[in-house]
Amino acid sequence: MKFSLAALALLPLASAYHTCSDEERNMVPKICDILDQANDAPEKLADALMNSPISAVAKEMEIPAARVLKEGESKALPIVVAHGMGDSCFNSGMKSITKAAGAKVGAYSTCIPTGDSRIKDTINGFLLNMDASVDVFAEGVKNDPELADGFNAFGLSQGNNLIRGYIQKYNGVEGYPTANTFMSICGINAGVGAFPNCNPEGKVIGGICEGITEILGDLAYNSFVQNILFQANYFRDPSKTDSDKYKKYSQLAQWENEGDDVDASRNEKFAMTSQYVWVLGTEDTVVWPREGEQWRAMDPEDPFGTLLQWNETKWYKEDTFGLATADAANKHNFESFDGQHIQFTQDELMGWLEKYFM
C-alpha cells in the first residue's frame, strides 16, 4: 500500500473545519462542539471517533504468501480499498487487509484515504461530507498510475459510499479509471434509518453519539448539516422519504435519483461497472435495517414495521439509478457471513476475493 505525493497534496487539512455561527450553535450545539474539537484538539477527537460505539475499525489480518501466476493465468486487476467510519488507511488493520488482499490475488492494492494522516483521515470520515469525500477519493484514484487501466474495489462499512459515489460520478469520465468489480462489505449504500449502537437500552453513549443523535429527524435535512456531517448524508429516515426537505437536501436522495436532482448519467455510470457483490452481516446492529446492505428497505407505508424485498423498492421498480438494469444483466451477487458489523473472518474475505477478483 502506498500513497502518492500528488494525491496526498489534495487531501483536506484539519484546520479547514467549519466554525459555527451563533445561529448554527443554537441549532446543533453537539455537532458544533465536535467541530470545535476538530480544530482545537484533533488527536483527541480522532481517538474518540475511533472508539465510539458506531465506529467500524478493521482488525489486523495475516498476510498470505503472494499469489504466483501459473502458465496461462491472467493477472488480476489492482485493488482499491476504502475504510469504515472511525478507521483510517493509516491504521494497522486497514494496512494489513489491503496488503492481504493484494497478496491473495497477486495484484497491486491500495487503501485511499481522505486525509493525509491518521488523525485527518479519521476525522474526515465524519466531518467531510459524503460528496466532498467522494471527490477527494476520486483524485486519489486518478493520481495513482497503477490504477490507470481500471481496478476492482471493496469497502468496509461507510467506505462503500466512497466507491459507490465514485462509480456514479466518475466512471467513464476522462482521466478517471473505471471500477470493474465492486464488493460492498456491510455497506451503507442504501442509507440507515437509525444509529442503533448509539442508543443501547435507551441511553445515548458519549459525545460522538450525542452529536449523531442530535441530527436524527428533521435536523438532518438542511443545507448546514448536510454540508458538514458524512453520517447525515446517508441518514434515510423511512418515514420522511417523500418529504420536501429530504428530496431537496439529502445527498443520498440525489444519489438514488429520488430527490430533486435527477441525473440520468448516474444510471449510465452505474452500468459501466461489470459486477457487484453485496455482503451482509447477519447479526449487524450498526446498520439499520441491516438488510439494506443488500438493498432492501423499509416500506414508506409502514416505515418502522415492514421490510421490502430489494426488488420491491421504489429504486428497483423504477430503476432510479440502475439497480434493476444491472440485475437484468446478471451483475449482482449476494454473500453473507454470520456476525456483527464487518466482523468477517480472514478465510471469508479471502474466499470472496478468490471468487470475484481473480
GROMACS .gro file of C-alpha atoms in nm:
model
  358
    1MET     CA    1   0.000   0.000   0.000
    2LYS     CA    2   0.130   0.343  -0.088
    3PHE     CA    3   0.003   0.698  -0.113
    4SER     CA    4   0.126   0.917  -0.398
    5LEU     CA    5   0.256   1.261  -0.306
    6ALA     CA    6   0.029   1.414  -0.568
    7ALA     CA    7  -0.277   1.251  -0.414
    8LEU     CA    8  -0.184   1.340  -0.058
    9ALA     CA    9  -0.134   1.703  -0.153
   10LEU     CA   10  -0.502   1.722  -0.246
   11LEU     CA   11  -0.631   1.594   0.086
   12PRO     CA   12  -0.816   1.842   0.312
   13LEU     CA   13  -0.638   1.989   0.610
   14ALA     CA   14  -0.781   1.961   0.961
   15SER     CA   15  -0.758   2.339   1.001
   16ALA     CA   16  -1.029   2.377   0.735
   17TYR     CA   17  -1.310   2.253   0.960
   18HIS     CA   18  -1.606   2.485   0.990
   19THR     CA   19  -1.650   2.724   1.282
   20CYS     CA   20  -2.015   2.752   1.385
   21SER     CA   21  -2.203   3.078   1.392
   22ASP     CA   22  -2.421   3.158   1.692
   23GLU     CA   23  -2.729   3.054   1.494
   24GLU     CA   24  -2.572   2.721   1.397
   25ARG     CA   25  -2.456   2.660   1.753
   26ASN     CA   26  -2.809   2.713   1.880
   27MET     CA   27  -2.943   2.470   1.620
   28VAL     CA   28  -2.692   2.183   1.665
   29PRO     CA   29  -2.474   2.252   1.972
   30LYS     CA   30  -2.333   1.897   1.993
   31ILE     CA   31  -2.221   1.896   1.629
   32CYS     CA   32  -2.062   2.238   1.683
   33ASP     CA   33  -1.878   2.102   1.988
   34ILE     CA   34  -1.735   1.826   1.767
   35LEU     CA   35  -1.630   2.083   1.507
   36ASP     CA   36  -1.460   2.289   1.778
   37GLN     CA   37  -1.270   1.985   1.892
   38ALA     CA   38  -1.164   1.906   1.534
   39ASN     CA   39  -0.995   2.246   1.521
   40ASP     CA   40  -0.866   2.266   1.880
   41ALA     CA   41  -0.783   1.905   1.975
   42PRO     CA   42  -0.789   1.691   1.660
   43GLU     CA   43  -0.589   1.399   1.800
   44LYS     CA   44  -0.826   1.368   2.097
   45LEU     CA   45  -1.126   1.379   1.863
   46ALA     CA   46  -0.979   1.120   1.627
   47ASP     CA   47  -0.927   0.883   1.921
   48ALA     CA   48  -1.284   0.942   2.041
   49LEU     CA   49  -1.421   0.873   1.694
   50MET     CA   50  -1.219   0.553   1.664
   51ASN     CA   51  -1.353   0.432   1.999
   52SER     CA   52  -1.715   0.542   1.954
   53PRO     CA   53  -1.995   0.280   1.955
   54ILE     CA   54  -2.066   0.333   1.586
   55SER     CA   55  -1.704   0.305   1.466
   56ALA     CA   56  -1.610   0.032   1.219
   57VAL     CA   57  -1.241  -0.027   1.280
   58ALA     CA   58  -1.090  -0.321   1.095
   59LYS     CA   59  -0.893  -0.582   1.284
   60GLU     CA   60  -0.549  -0.692   1.170
   61MET     CA   61  -0.507  -0.983   0.931
   62GLU     CA   62  -0.220  -1.213   0.846
   63ILE     CA   63  -0.054  -1.150   0.511
   64PRO     CA   64  -0.070  -1.464   0.294
   65ALA     CA   65   0.203  -1.564   0.054
   66ALA     CA   66   0.175  -1.361  -0.263
   67ARG     CA   67  -0.001  -1.536  -0.550
   68VAL     CA   68   0.233  -1.653  -0.824
   69LEU     CA   69   0.075  -1.673  -1.166
   70LYS     CA   70   0.074  -2.014  -1.330
   71GLU     CA   71   0.115  -2.058  -1.703
   72GLY     CA   72  -0.196  -1.933  -1.877
   73GLU     CA   73  -0.332  -1.746  -1.573
   74SER     CA   74  -0.420  -1.382  -1.624
   75LYS     CA   75  -0.308  -1.108  -1.391
   76ALA     CA   76  -0.578  -0.965  -1.165
   77LEU     CA   77  -0.673  -0.601  -1.173
   78PRO     CA   78  -0.534  -0.378  -0.896
   79ILE     CA   79  -0.747  -0.337  -0.584
   80VAL     CA   80  -0.873  -0.020  -0.418
   81VAL     CA   81  -0.989  -0.044  -0.055
   82ALA     CA   82  -1.195   0.208   0.144
   83HIS     CA   83  -1.219   0.208   0.525
   84GLY     CA   84  -1.516   0.239   0.760
   85MET     CA   85  -1.616   0.517   0.999
   86GLY     CA   86  -1.373   0.580   1.281
   87ASP     CA   87  -1.100   0.395   1.094
   88SER     CA   88  -0.813   0.513   0.874
   89CYS     CA   89  -0.598   0.381   0.592
   90PHE     CA   90  -0.305   0.460   0.824
   91ASN     CA   91  -0.421   0.213   1.093
   92SER     CA   92  -0.263  -0.130   1.120
   93GLY     CA   93  -0.588  -0.316   1.050
   94MET     CA   94  -0.653  -0.143   0.718
   95LYS     CA   95  -0.287  -0.170   0.619
   96SER     CA   96  -0.293  -0.545   0.677
   97ILE     CA   97  -0.626  -0.601   0.499
   98THR     CA   98  -0.504  -0.405   0.198
   99LYS     CA   99  -0.176  -0.600   0.182
  100ALA     CA  100  -0.354  -0.932   0.238
  101ALA     CA  101  -0.599  -0.864  -0.045
  102GLY     CA  102  -0.321  -0.775  -0.287
  103ALA     CA  103  -0.118  -1.081  -0.193
  104LYS     CA  104  -0.420  -1.308  -0.233
  105VAL     CA  105  -0.499  -1.203  -0.589
  106GLY     CA  106  -0.140  -1.123  -0.688
  107ALA     CA  107  -0.204  -0.758  -0.770
  108TYR     CA  108  -0.126  -0.406  -0.658
  109SER     CA  109  -0.352  -0.290  -0.376
  110THR     CA  110  -0.404   0.044  -0.207
  111CYS     CA  111  -0.626   0.198   0.058
  112ILE     CA  112  -0.718   0.552  -0.045
  113PRO     CA  113  -0.763   0.797   0.244
  114THR     CA  114  -0.947   1.127   0.253
  115GLY     CA  115  -0.695   1.290   0.488
  116ASP     CA  116  -0.315   1.297   0.484
  117SER     CA  117  -0.265   1.146   0.832
  118ARG     CA  118  -0.442   0.906   1.066
  119ILE     CA  119  -0.595   1.198   1.253
  120LYS     CA  120  -0.721   1.382   0.946
  121ASP     CA  121  -0.837   1.068   0.769
  122THR     CA  122  -1.036   0.959   1.076
  123ILE     CA  123  -1.197   1.299   1.134
  124ASN     CA  124  -1.281   1.344   0.766
  125GLY     CA  125  -1.483   1.023   0.787
  126PHE     CA  126  -1.725   1.230   0.996
  127LEU     CA  127  -1.672   1.597   0.916
  128LEU     CA  128  -1.604   1.591   0.541
  129ASN     CA  129  -1.942   1.541   0.377
  130MET     CA  130  -2.013   1.245   0.150
  131ASP     CA  131  -1.997   1.427  -0.184
  132ALA     CA  132  -1.676   1.607  -0.089
  133SER     CA  133  -1.525   1.281   0.036
  134VAL     CA  134  -1.602   1.113  -0.296
  135ASP     CA  135  -1.427   1.395  -0.481
  136VAL     CA  136  -1.113   1.358  -0.269
  137PHE     CA  137  -1.125   0.979  -0.305
  138ALA     CA  138  -1.158   1.017  -0.683
  139GLU     CA  139  -0.848   1.236  -0.702
  140GLY     CA  140  -0.659   0.968  -0.510
  141VAL     CA  141  -0.769   0.711  -0.767
  142LYS     CA  142  -0.693   0.936  -1.063
  143ASN     CA  143  -0.345   1.025  -0.942
  144ASP     CA  144  -0.231   0.667  -0.883
  145PRO     CA  145  -0.072   0.545  -1.209
  146GLU     CA  146  -0.114   0.182  -1.101
  147LEU     CA  147  -0.492   0.222  -1.138
  148ALA     CA  148  -0.494   0.384  -1.481
  149ASP     CA  149  -0.632   0.079  -1.665
  150GLY     CA  150  -0.915   0.010  -1.422
  151PHE     CA  151  -0.948  -0.153  -1.083
  152ASN     CA  152  -1.154  -0.373  -0.856
  153ALA     CA  153  -1.265  -0.229  -0.523
  154PHE     CA  154  -1.408  -0.327  -0.190
  155GLY     CA  155  -1.514  -0.120   0.106
  156LEU     CA  156  -1.592  -0.172   0.470
  157SER     CA  157  -1.899  -0.002   0.622
  158GLN     CA  158  -1.934   0.359   0.502
  159GLY     CA  159  -1.620   0.321   0.290
  160ASN     CA  160  -1.854   0.164   0.036
  161ASN     CA  161  -2.021   0.502  -0.007
  162LEU     CA  162  -1.692   0.637  -0.142
  163ILE     CA  163  -1.667   0.360  -0.400
  164ARG     CA  164  -2.034   0.370  -0.493
  165GLY     CA  165  -2.015   0.751  -0.520
  166TYR     CA  166  -1.706   0.722  -0.739
  167ILE     CA  167  -1.890   0.480  -0.969
  168GLN     CA  168  -2.191   0.708  -1.013
  169LYS     CA  169  -1.992   1.028  -1.053
  170TYR     CA  170  -1.659   0.934  -1.211
  171ASN     CA  171  -1.698   0.609  -1.407
  172GLY     CA  172  -1.633   0.692  -1.771
  173VAL     CA  173  -1.511   1.046  -1.702
  174GLU     CA  174  -1.190   1.122  -1.890
  175GLY     CA  175  -0.882   1.068  -1.676
  176TYR     CA  176  -1.064   0.858  -1.414
  177PRO     CA  177  -1.027   0.479  -1.442
  178THR     CA  178  -1.339   0.262  -1.434
  179ALA     CA  179  -1.430   0.047  -1.135
  180ASN     CA  180  -1.469  -0.305  -1.273
  181THR     CA  181  -1.593  -0.512  -0.976
  182PHE     CA  182  -1.728  -0.354  -0.659
  183MET     CA  183  -1.766  -0.564  -0.345
  184SER     CA  184  -1.956  -0.390  -0.066
  185ILE     CA  185  -1.899  -0.545   0.279
  186CYS     CA  186  -2.161  -0.426   0.529
  187GLY     CA  187  -2.217  -0.129   0.302
  188ILE     CA  188  -2.439   0.168   0.385
  189ASN     CA  189  -2.523   0.229   0.022
  190ALA     CA  190  -2.899   0.222   0.094
  191GLY     CA  191  -2.858   0.450   0.395
  192VAL     CA  192  -2.952   0.393   0.758
  193GLY     CA  193  -3.283   0.470   0.925
  194ALA     CA  194  -3.126   0.488   1.272
  195PHE     CA  195  -2.795   0.457   1.456
  196PRO     CA  196  -2.884   0.172   1.696
  197ASN     CA  197  -2.545   0.137   1.867
  198CYS     CA  198  -2.578   0.496   1.986
  199ASN     CA  199  -2.884   0.405   2.188
  200PRO     CA  200  -2.835   0.078   2.377
  201GLU     CA  201  -3.106   0.036   2.642
  202GLY     CA  202  -3.237   0.382   2.565
  203LYS     CA  203  -2.925   0.569   2.674
  204VAL     CA  204  -2.716   0.777   2.438
  205ILE     CA  205  -2.348   0.699   2.496
  206GLY     CA  206  -2.066   0.954   2.464
  207GLY     CA  207  -2.016   1.285   2.288
  208ILE     CA  208  -1.994   1.135   1.938
  209CYS     CA  209  -2.327   0.959   1.980
  210GLU     CA  210  -2.479   1.276   2.122
  211GLY     CA  211  -2.377   1.459   1.806
  212ILE     CA  212  -2.515   1.190   1.575
  213THR     CA  213  -2.838   1.161   1.774
  214GLU     CA  214  -2.884   1.539   1.764
  215ILE     CA  215  -2.944   1.535   1.389
  216LEU     CA  216  -3.183   1.240   1.379
  217GLY     CA  217  -3.512   1.368   1.240
  218ASP     CA  218  -3.577   1.695   1.057
  219LEU     CA  219  -3.242   1.849   1.156
  220ALA     CA  220  -3.066   1.602   0.925
  221TYR     CA  221  -3.224   1.757   0.620
  222ASN     CA  222  -3.094   2.111   0.593
  223SER     CA  223  -2.802   2.256   0.398
  224PHE     CA  224  -2.580   2.322   0.702
  225VAL     CA  225  -2.588   1.968   0.846
  226GLN     CA  226  -2.571   1.805   0.502
  227ASN     CA  227  -2.264   2.013   0.417
  228ILE     CA  228  -2.086   1.912   0.739
  229LEU     CA  229  -2.166   1.560   0.855
  230PHE     CA  230  -2.097   1.246   0.649
  231GLN     CA  231  -2.340   1.039   0.859
  232ALA     CA  232  -2.625   1.286   0.796
  233ASN     CA  233  -2.571   1.241   0.423
  234TYR     CA  234  -2.676   0.876   0.433
  235PHE     CA  235  -2.934   0.905   0.711
  236ARG     CA  236  -3.253   0.791   0.539
  237ASP     CA  237  -3.550   0.824   0.773
  238PRO     CA  238  -3.801   0.580   0.616
  239SER     CA  239  -4.092   0.799   0.730
  240LYS     CA  240  -3.956   1.108   0.551
  241THR     CA  241  -3.852   0.985   0.206
  242ASP     CA  242  -4.145   1.173   0.047
  243SER     CA  243  -4.079   1.494   0.240
  244ASP     CA  244  -3.972   1.811   0.060
  245LYS     CA  245  -3.667   1.855   0.284
  246TYR     CA  246  -3.538   1.503   0.223
  247LYS     CA  247  -3.578   1.540  -0.153
  248LYS     CA  248  -3.412   1.883  -0.155
  249TYR     CA  249  -3.126   1.842   0.090
  250SER     CA  250  -3.033   1.473   0.131
  251GLN     CA  251  -2.718   1.382  -0.060
  252LEU     CA  252  -2.826   1.017  -0.060
  253ALA     CA  253  -3.161   1.110  -0.212
  254GLN     CA  254  -2.978   1.269  -0.505
  255TRP     CA  255  -2.757   0.962  -0.547
  256GLU     CA  256  -3.065   0.740  -0.562
  257ASN     CA  257  -3.232   0.981  -0.806
  258GLU     CA  258  -3.523   1.002  -0.561
  259GLY     CA  259  -3.451   1.365  -0.478
  260ASP     CA  260  -3.489   1.694  -0.667
  261ASP     CA  261  -3.164   1.649  -0.861
  262VAL     CA  262  -3.243   1.368  -1.107
  263ASP     CA  263  -2.948   1.289  -1.333
  264ALA     CA  264  -2.963   1.004  -1.587
  265SER     CA  265  -2.583   0.991  -1.606
  266ARG     CA  266  -2.584   0.825  -1.263
  267ASN     CA  267  -2.762   0.529  -1.422
  268GLU     CA  268  -2.520   0.522  -1.714
  269LYS     CA  269  -2.214   0.522  -1.489
  270PHE     CA  270  -2.361   0.255  -1.260
  271ALA     CA  271  -2.398   0.033  -1.569
  272MET     CA  272  -2.027   0.066  -1.654
  273THR     CA  273  -1.922  -0.149  -1.358
  274SER     CA  274  -1.913  -0.515  -1.461
  275GLN     CA  275  -2.001  -0.685  -1.133
  276TYR     CA  276  -2.144  -0.604  -0.792
  277VAL     CA  277  -2.110  -0.809  -0.474
  278TRP     CA  278  -2.330  -0.719  -0.176
  279VAL     CA  279  -2.212  -0.875   0.152
  280LEU     CA  280  -2.447  -0.883   0.454
  281GLY     CA  281  -2.350  -0.928   0.819
  282THR     CA  282  -2.640  -1.135   0.954
  283GLU     CA  283  -2.602  -1.002   1.311
  284ASP     CA  284  -2.518  -0.642   1.222
  285THR     CA  285  -2.654  -0.384   1.468
  286VAL     CA  286  -2.463  -0.085   1.330
  287VAL     CA  287  -2.665  -0.064   1.008
  288TRP     CA  288  -3.045  -0.043   1.041
  289PRO     CA  289  -3.206  -0.210   0.869
  290ARG     CA  290  -2.911  -0.444   0.822
  291GLU     CA  291  -3.080  -0.587   0.513
  292GLY     CA  292  -3.012  -0.252   0.347
  293GLU     CA  293  -2.661  -0.388   0.292
  294GLN     CA  294  -2.829  -0.586   0.014
  295TRP     CA  295  -3.063  -0.305  -0.098
  296ARG     CA  296  -3.373  -0.398   0.099
  297ALA     CA  297  -3.555  -0.103   0.260
  298MET     CA  298  -3.837  -0.021   0.497
  299ASP     CA  299  -4.178   0.031   0.336
  300PRO     CA  300  -4.269   0.405   0.337
  301GLU     CA  301  -4.630   0.296   0.404
  302ASP     CA  302  -4.517   0.118   0.723
  303PRO     CA  303  -4.174   0.273   0.781
  304PHE     CA  304  -4.082   0.100   1.106
  305GLY     CA  305  -4.268  -0.227   1.059
  306THR     CA  306  -4.248  -0.371   0.707
  307LEU     CA  307  -3.923  -0.453   0.527
  308LEU     CA  308  -3.944  -0.464   0.148
  309GLN     CA  309  -3.754  -0.712  -0.066
  310TRP     CA  310  -3.483  -0.543  -0.271
  311ASN     CA  311  -3.687  -0.580  -0.593
  312GLU     CA  312  -3.997  -0.433  -0.425
  313THR     CA  313  -3.833  -0.098  -0.352
  314LYS     CA  314  -3.907   0.215  -0.550
  315TRP     CA  315  -3.546   0.248  -0.664
  316TYR     CA  316  -3.559  -0.104  -0.811
  317LYS     CA  317  -3.910  -0.094  -0.962
  318GLU     CA  318  -3.850   0.247  -1.118
  319ASP     CA  319  -3.480   0.172  -1.179
  320THR     CA  320  -3.397   0.516  -1.045
  321PHE     CA  321  -3.017   0.471  -1.060
  322GLY     CA  322  -2.960   0.145  -1.248
  323LEU     CA  323  -3.010  -0.131  -0.990
  324ALA     CA  324  -3.270  -0.316  -1.199
  325THR     CA  325  -3.072  -0.273  -1.521
  326ALA     CA  326  -2.771  -0.430  -1.352
  327ASP     CA  327  -2.994  -0.713  -1.231
  328ALA     CA  328  -3.119  -0.779  -1.584
  329ALA     CA  329  -2.753  -0.807  -1.689
  330ASN     CA  330  -2.684  -1.058  -1.406
  331LYS     CA  331  -2.433  -0.826  -1.241
  332HIS     CA  332  -2.550  -0.869  -0.881
  333ASN     CA  333  -2.406  -1.124  -0.641
  334PHE     CA  334  -2.512  -1.173  -0.279
  335GLU     CA  335  -2.296  -1.306   0.002
  336SER     CA  336  -2.329  -1.310   0.380
  337PHE     CA  337  -2.142  -1.404   0.694
  338ASP     CA  338  -2.269  -1.486   1.041
  339GLY     CA  339  -2.151  -1.198   1.254
  340GLN     CA  340  -2.158  -0.837   1.368
  341HIS     CA  341  -2.068  -0.534   1.154
  342ILE     CA  342  -1.752  -0.606   0.943
  343GLN     CA  343  -1.661  -0.896   1.175
  344PHE     CA  344  -1.598  -1.139   0.890
  345THR     CA  345  -1.312  -1.388   0.910
  346GLN     CA  346  -0.995  -1.377   0.705
  347ASP     CA  347  -1.098  -1.701   0.530
  348GLU     CA  348  -1.429  -1.543   0.432
  349LEU     CA  349  -1.262  -1.236   0.284
  350MET     CA  350  -1.004  -1.444   0.100
  351GLY     CA  351  -1.283  -1.662  -0.038
  352TRP     CA  352  -1.478  -1.363  -0.173
  353LEU     CA  353  -1.162  -1.221  -0.330
  354GLU     CA  354  -1.083  -1.553  -0.496
  355LYS     CA  355  -1.440  -1.584  -0.626
  356TYR     CA  356  -1.486  -1.232  -0.759
  357PHE     CA  357  -1.145  -1.066  -0.803
  358MET     CA  358  -0.935  -1.344  -0.958
   0.00000   0.00000   0.00000
